Amino acid sequence: MFAPLLTTLFLFLAACQSLSSLSGPSQDFVSAANALAQAESDYFDEIQAASDAAYRLQAAETYVAKKRTFPQFVAELGKHDDFSKAKALRMAAMQQLLNYTQQIQAIITGSNATWIADDAKSATTNISKLVKDAGDKADAQFFTNHSGVVETAVTDLGRIIINHESATELQSLAHDARAPIAQIAEMVKQDNANIETDNFTNSLSADQTQAVKDILHSIYQDPKVNAAERLEALQVAADWKQILVTKSQAIQNALAKLQAANEAMAEKENTSLGALSRQAYTLAQQAITGPSPVTVVPAK
């Protein structure tokens, strides 16, 4: 009568033993993936905001200095570099990473999350459409020099998620996901390095500062502006704050943690859940069906 109970108990203990040593790295991965996705979103929002601010200030400088006709000023005021395609491509890759984290959590908690496979398929379809749509966009080409590589990585990672939909071995999932995760990480690293090393983000800051200086210089040179107006302009300039691009380091830190956590899951030296379960079952059967205890007959 105790056989089913003991078997269930051993199977439960085996599962706990198998997954407990991986729960730390898995949670580290989830945390790093969420941090990376947020930093990526913030990074492109900062770039967009800084670029827009630079154009507005440069147009204002043209207006104050009367360097252009009014229609030309209006045209400059309307300048805008659209980084939405580049952001969408990167966020599609991040979404597949988040689908992967959902699969990790499903395995750790033993939940039945069949919807993850559908989300993985959707992310794969979305990245393909985005790469095709962004093919003729200069900003997307600038920020996604490796769009073909990341499309392959996102597709491969989606296939791995689908293949492991009903799997319970976290190590196997992490091992299979190494390559596509490394490709996504390399794409992010190289594109961010290009953005930073060619001083693109620094130039956005410099353009804003120079435009404000030019505005103040034009006001100073204008004989029609009185001292009170100059003082007011200085006060406005003093309160002005640049829109900066600050998330590059956060992205690099999250990437490092992400890959380290996945390596820990892939390389952790513990027996797979299946092997432990089989061993536990064998032990339970032995406990129930083992030989009867030997009866010792006292000597007469």
PDB file of C-alpha atoms in Angstrom, residues 77-256:
ATOM      1  CA  LEU A  77      12.488  72.533 -37.248  1.00  0.00           C
ATOM      2  CA  GLY A  78      10.764  69.535 -38.796  1.00  0.00           C
ATOM      3  CA  LYS A  79      13.922  67.454 -39.183  1.00  0.00           C
ATOM      4  CA  HIS A  80      13.650  64.058 -37.557  1.00  0.00           C
ATOM      5  CA  ASP A  81      15.659  60.850 -37.709  1.00  0.00           C
ATOM      6  CA  ASP A  82      13.332  57.914 -37.131  1.00  0.00           C
ATOM      7  CA  PHE A  83      15.020  55.204 -35.090  1.00  0.00           C
ATOM      8  CA  SER A  84      11.826  53.223 -34.576  1.00  0.00           C
ATOM      9  CA  LYS A  85      12.765  50.518 -37.100  1.00  0.00           C
ATOM     10  CA  ALA A  86      16.121  49.947 -35.461  1.00  0.00           C
ATOM     11  CA  LYS A  87      14.477  49.782 -32.043  1.00  0.00           C
ATOM     12  CA  ALA A  88      11.785  47.394 -33.285  1.00  0.00           C
ATOM     13  CA  LEU A  89      14.414  44.982 -34.625  1.00  0.00           C
ATOM     14  CA  ARG A  90      16.321  44.968 -31.372  1.00  0.00           C
ATOM     15  CA  MET A  91      13.188  44.599 -29.277  1.00  0.00           C
ATOM     16  CA  ALA A  92      12.044  41.660 -31.401  1.00  0.00           C
ATOM     17  CA  ALA A  93      15.279  39.896 -30.468  1.00  0.00           C
ATOM     18  CA  MET A  94      14.725  40.847 -26.827  1.00  0.00           C
ATOM     19  CA  GLN A  95      11.199  39.415 -26.969  1.00  0.00           C
ATOM     20  CA  GLN A  96      12.543  36.040 -28.038  1.00  0.00           C
ATOM     21  CA  LEU A  97      14.975  36.130 -25.127  1.00  0.00           C
ATOM     22  CA  LEU A  98      12.049  36.856 -22.818  1.00  0.00           C
ATOM     23  CA  ASN A  99      10.163  33.904 -24.336  1.00  0.00           C
ATOM     24  CA  TYR A 100      13.197  31.809 -23.468  1.00  0.00           C
ATOM     25  CA  THR A 101      13.096  33.059 -19.876  1.00  0.00           C
ATOM     26  CA  GLN A 102       9.426  32.067 -19.703  1.00  0.00           C
ATOM     27  CA  GLN A 103      10.354  28.573 -20.798  1.00  0.00           C
ATOM     28  CA  ILE A 104      13.058  28.430 -18.120  1.00  0.00           C
ATOM     29  CA  GLN A 105      10.576  29.478 -15.454  1.00  0.00           C
ATOM     30  CA  ALA A 106       8.035  26.940 -16.692  1.00  0.00           C
ATOM     31  CA  ILE A 107      10.567  24.126 -16.339  1.00  0.00           C
ATOM     32  CA  ILE A 108      11.711  25.275 -12.898  1.00  0.00           C
ATOM     33  CA  THR A 109       8.159  25.569 -11.573  1.00  0.00           C
ATOM     34  CA  GLY A 110       6.849  22.503 -13.366  1.00  0.00           C
ATOM     35  CA  SER A 111       4.047  24.495 -14.984  1.00  0.00           C
ATOM     36  CA  ASN A 112       2.358  23.672 -18.272  1.00  0.00           C
ATOM     37  CA  ALA A 113       2.943  26.803 -20.379  1.00  0.00           C
ATOM     38  CA  THR A 114       2.068  25.657 -23.888  1.00  0.00           C
ATOM     39  CA  TRP A 115       1.475  29.258 -24.972  1.00  0.00           C
ATOM     40  CA  ILE A 116       5.233  29.929 -24.912  1.00  0.00           C
ATOM     41  CA  ALA A 117       5.730  27.980 -28.133  1.00  0.00           C
ATOM     42  CA  ASP A 118       3.124  30.144 -29.862  1.00  0.00           C
ATOM     43  CA  ASP A 119       4.864  33.300 -28.651  1.00  0.00           C
ATOM     44  CA  ALA A 120       8.185  31.960 -29.923  1.00  0.00           C
ATOM     45  CA  LYS A 121       6.664  31.349 -33.354  1.00  0.00           C
ATOM     46  CA  SER A 122       5.190  34.854 -33.353  1.00  0.00           C
ATOM     47  CA  ALA A 123       8.544  36.443 -32.487  1.00  0.00           C
ATOM     48  CA  THR A 124      10.193  34.489 -35.299  1.00  0.00           C
ATOM     49  CA  THR A 125       7.625  35.761 -37.794  1.00  0.00           C
ATOM     50  CA  ASN A 126       7.903  39.338 -36.520  1.00  0.00           C
ATOM     51  CA  ILE A 127      11.697  39.508 -36.836  1.00  0.00           C
ATOM     52  CA  SER A 128      11.526  38.275 -40.431  1.00  0.00           C
ATOM     53  CA  LYS A 129       8.984  40.947 -41.330  1.00  0.00           C
ATOM     54  CA  LEU A 130      10.969  43.667 -39.577  1.00  0.00           C
ATOM     55  CA  VAL A 131      14.233  42.782 -41.310  1.00  0.00           C
ATOM     56  CA  LYS A 132      12.490  42.880 -44.690  1.00  0.00           C
ATOM     57  CA  ASP A 133      10.667  46.120 -43.892  1.00  0.00           C
ATOM     58  CA  ALA A 134      13.805  47.831 -42.600  1.00  0.00           C
ATOM     59  CA  GLY A 135      15.940  46.828 -45.567  1.00  0.00           C
ATOM     60  CA  ASP A 136      15.814  50.252 -47.185  1.00  0.00           C
ATOM     61  CA  LYS A 137      15.934  52.294 -44.000  1.00  0.00           C
ATOM     62  CA  ALA A 138      19.268  54.022 -43.401  1.00  0.00           C
ATOM     63  CA  ASP A 139      18.847  54.230 -39.634  1.00  0.00           C
ATOM     64  CA  ALA A 140      18.024  50.524 -39.385  1.00  0.00           C
ATOM     65  CA  GLN A 141      21.074  49.653 -41.469  1.00  0.00           C
ATOM     66  CA  PHE A 142      23.224  51.815 -39.207  1.00  0.00           C
ATOM     67  CA  PHE A 143      22.075  50.189 -36.020  1.00  0.00           C
ATOM     68  CA  THR A 144      21.569  46.650 -37.287  1.00  0.00           C
ATOM     69  CA  ASN A 145      24.548  45.789 -39.428  1.00  0.00           C
ATOM     70  CA  HIS A 146      23.964  42.172 -38.399  1.00  0.00           C
ATOM     71  CA  SER A 147      20.223  42.022 -39.048  1.00  0.00           C
ATOM     72  CA  GLY A 148      20.602  38.787 -41.030  1.00  0.00           C
ATOM     73  CA  VAL A 149      22.546  37.186 -38.187  1.00  0.00           C
ATOM     74  CA  VAL A 150      20.077  38.254 -35.532  1.00  0.00           C
ATOM     75  CA  GLU A 151      17.160  37.042 -37.675  1.00  0.00           C
ATOM     76  CA  THR A 152      18.800  33.614 -37.794  1.00  0.00           C
ATOM     77  CA  ALA A 153      19.514  33.721 -34.060  1.00  0.00           C
ATOM     78  CA  VAL A 154      15.943  34.645 -33.187  1.00  0.00           C
ATOM     79  CA  THR A 155      14.621  31.913 -35.497  1.00  0.00           C
ATOM     80  CA  ASP A 156      16.983  29.311 -34.017  1.00  0.00           C
ATOM     81  CA  LEU A 157      16.130  30.296 -30.458  1.00  0.00           C
ATOM     82  CA  GLY A 158      12.432  30.049 -31.282  1.00  0.00           C
ATOM     83  CA  ARG A 159      12.933  26.563 -32.702  1.00  0.00           C
ATOM     84  CA  ILE A 160      14.787  25.500 -29.550  1.00  0.00           C
ATOM     85  CA  ILE A 161      11.982  26.837 -27.347  1.00  0.00           C
ATOM     86  CA  ILE A 162       9.410  24.912 -29.398  1.00  0.00           C
ATOM     87  CA  ASN A 163      11.499  21.720 -29.330  1.00  0.00           C
ATOM     88  CA  HIS A 164      11.757  21.943 -25.538  1.00  0.00           C
ATOM     89  CA  GLU A 165       8.097  22.773 -25.034  1.00  0.00           C
ATOM     90  CA  SER A 166       7.483  19.577 -23.091  1.00  0.00           C
ATOM     91  CA  ALA A 167      11.046  18.944 -21.946  1.00  0.00           C
ATOM     92  CA  THR A 168      12.018  18.949 -18.288  1.00  0.00           C
ATOM     93  CA  GLU A 169      15.798  19.053 -18.588  1.00  0.00           C
ATOM     94  CA  LEU A 170      16.901  22.637 -18.115  1.00  0.00           C
ATOM     95  CA  GLN A 171      20.533  21.888 -18.869  1.00  0.00           C
ATOM     96  CA  SER A 172      19.668  20.571 -22.313  1.00  0.00           C
ATOM     97  CA  LEU A 173      17.611  23.685 -23.087  1.00  0.00           C
ATOM     98  CA  ALA A 174      20.406  26.003 -21.939  1.00  0.00           C
ATOM     99  CA  HIS A 175      23.015  24.050 -23.878  1.00  0.00           C
ATOM    100  CA  ASP A 176      21.012  24.211 -27.112  1.00  0.00           C
ATOM    101  CA  ALA A 177      20.342  27.925 -26.636  1.00  0.00           C
ATOM    102  CA  ARG A 178      24.023  28.840 -26.251  1.00  0.00           C
ATOM    103  CA  ALA A 179      24.686  29.611 -29.911  1.00  0.00           C
ATOM    104  CA  PRO A 180      21.673  31.836 -30.709  1.00  0.00           C
ATOM    105  CA  ILE A 181      22.037  33.709 -27.421  1.00  0.00           C
ATOM    106  CA  ALA A 182      25.721  34.297 -28.216  1.00  0.00           C
ATOM    107  CA  GLN A 183      24.755  35.610 -31.679  1.00  0.00           C
ATOM    108  CA  ILE A 184      22.219  38.035 -30.242  1.00  0.00           C
ATOM    109  CA  ALA A 185      24.729  39.172 -27.630  1.00  0.00           C
ATOM    110  CA  GLU A 186      27.431  39.705 -30.241  1.00  0.00           C
ATOM    111  CA  MET A 187      25.052  41.728 -32.416  1.00  0.00           C
ATOM    112  CA  VAL A 188      24.169  43.971 -29.488  1.00  0.00           C
ATOM    113  CA  LYS A 189      27.811  44.363 -28.469  1.00  0.00           C
ATOM    114  CA  GLN A 190      29.056  45.241 -31.942  1.00  0.00           C
ATOM    115  CA  ASP A 191      26.249  47.652 -32.775  1.00  0.00           C
ATOM    116  CA  ASN A 192      26.587  49.410 -29.428  1.00  0.00           C
ATOM    117  CA  ALA A 193      30.339  49.616 -29.902  1.00  0.00           C
ATOM    118  CA  ASN A 194      29.803  51.194 -33.325  1.00  0.00           C
ATOM    119  CA  ILE A 195      27.346  53.689 -31.890  1.00  0.00           C
ATOM    120  CA  GLU A 196      29.670  54.639 -29.068  1.00  0.00           C
ATOM    121  CA  THR A 197      33.076  54.500 -30.764  1.00  0.00           C
ATOM    122  CA  ASP A 198      32.123  56.703 -33.713  1.00  0.00           C
ATOM    123  CA  ASN A 199      31.073  59.297 -31.137  1.00  0.00           C
ATOM    124  CA  PHE A 200      27.486  59.271 -32.351  1.00  0.00           C
ATOM    125  CA  THR A 201      26.031  59.564 -28.857  1.00  0.00           C
ATOM    126  CA  ASN A 202      28.664  62.127 -27.879  1.00  0.00           C
ATOM    127  CA  SER A 203      27.882  64.187 -30.960  1.00  0.00           C
ATOM    128  CA  LEU A 204      24.202  64.307 -29.982  1.00  0.00           C
ATOM    129  CA  SER A 205      25.247  65.888 -26.706  1.00  0.00           C
ATOM    130  CA  ALA A 206      27.749  68.224 -28.381  1.00  0.00           C
ATOM    131  CA  ASP A 207      25.213  69.357 -30.973  1.00  0.00           C
ATOM    132  CA  GLN A 208      22.769  70.373 -28.258  1.00  0.00           C
ATOM    133  CA  THR A 209      25.408  72.290 -26.302  1.00  0.00           C
ATOM    134  CA  GLN A 210      26.786  74.062 -29.364  1.00  0.00           C
ATOM    135  CA  ALA A 211      23.324  75.136 -30.468  1.00  0.00           C
ATOM    136  CA  VAL A 212      22.603  76.705 -27.075  1.00  0.00           C
ATOM    137  CA  LYS A 213      25.945  78.527 -27.177  1.00  0.00           C
ATOM    138  CA  ASP A 214      25.199  79.802 -30.678  1.00  0.00           C
ATOM    139  CA  ILE A 215      21.789  81.037 -29.546  1.00  0.00           C
ATOM    140  CA  LEU A 216      23.342  82.943 -26.637  1.00  0.00           C
ATOM    141  CA  HIS A 217      26.024  84.393 -28.912  1.00  0.00           C
ATOM    142  CA  SER A 218      23.410  85.634 -31.390  1.00  0.00           C
ATOM    143  CA  ILE A 219      21.429  87.252 -28.571  1.00  0.00           C
ATOM    144  CA  TYR A 220      24.601  88.884 -27.240  1.00  0.00           C
ATOM    145  CA  GLN A 221      25.498  90.273 -30.667  1.00  0.00           C
ATOM    146  CA  ASP A 222      22.006  91.641 -31.321  1.00  0.00           C
ATOM    147  CA  PRO A 223      21.993  95.378 -30.450  1.00  0.00           C
ATOM    148  CA  LYS A 224      18.222  95.362 -30.092  1.00  0.00           C
ATOM    149  CA  VAL A 225      18.395  93.008 -27.080  1.00  0.00           C
ATOM    150  CA  ASN A 226      18.670  94.787 -23.748  1.00  0.00           C
ATOM    151  CA  ALA A 227      20.437  93.664 -20.571  1.00  0.00           C
ATOM    152  CA  ALA A 228      17.283  92.266 -18.982  1.00  0.00           C
ATOM    153  CA  GLU A 229      16.599  90.106 -22.024  1.00  0.00           C
ATOM    154  CA  ARG A 230      20.172  88.841 -22.019  1.00  0.00           C
ATOM    155  CA  LEU A 231      19.874  87.970 -18.324  1.00  0.00           C
ATOM    156  CA  GLU A 232      16.636  86.110 -19.015  1.00  0.00           C
ATOM    157  CA  ALA A 233      18.323  84.157 -21.814  1.00  0.00           C
ATOM    158  CA  LEU A 234      21.170  83.223 -19.459  1.00  0.00           C
ATOM    159  CA  GLN A 235      18.713  82.016 -16.829  1.00  0.00           C
ATOM    160  CA  VAL A 236      16.928  79.868 -19.396  1.00  0.00           C
ATOM    161  CA  ALA A 237      20.280  78.442 -20.551  1.00  0.00           C
ATOM    162  CA  ALA A 238      21.305  77.739 -16.953  1.00  0.00           C
ATOM    163  CA  ASP A 239      18.129  75.713 -16.366  1.00  0.00           C
ATOM    164  CA  TRP A 240      18.549  73.777 -19.611  1.00  0.00           C
ATOM    165  CA  LYS A 241      19.570  70.139 -19.276  1.00  0.00           C
ATOM    166  CA  GLN A 242      20.942  68.004 -22.066  1.00  0.00           C
ATOM    167  CA  ILE A 243      19.168  64.859 -23.130  1.00  0.00           C
ATOM    168  CA  LEU A 244      21.887  62.250 -22.755  1.00  0.00           C
ATOM    169  CA  VAL A 245      22.335  58.657 -23.913  1.00  0.00           C
ATOM    170  CA  THR A 246      23.345  56.741 -20.795  1.00  0.00           C
ATOM    171  CA  LYS A 247      22.236  53.109 -21.112  1.00  0.00           C
ATOM    172  CA  SER A 248      25.198  51.615 -22.964  1.00  0.00           C
ATOM    173  CA  GLN A 249      26.928  50.384 -19.799  1.00  0.00           C
ATOM    174  CA  ALA A 250      23.707  48.912 -18.443  1.00  0.00           C
ATOM    175  CA  ILE A 251      23.348  46.935 -21.678  1.00  0.00           C
ATOM    176  CA  GLN A 252      26.910  45.612 -21.448  1.00  0.00           C
ATOM    177  CA  ASN A 253      26.457  44.604 -17.796  1.00  0.00           C
ATOM    178  CA  ALA A 254      23.183  42.808 -18.501  1.00  0.00           C
ATOM    179  CA  LEU A 255      24.708  40.963 -21.463  1.00  0.00           C
ATOM    180  CA  ALA A 256      27.605  39.700 -19.352  1.00  0.00           C
TER     181      ALA A 256
END
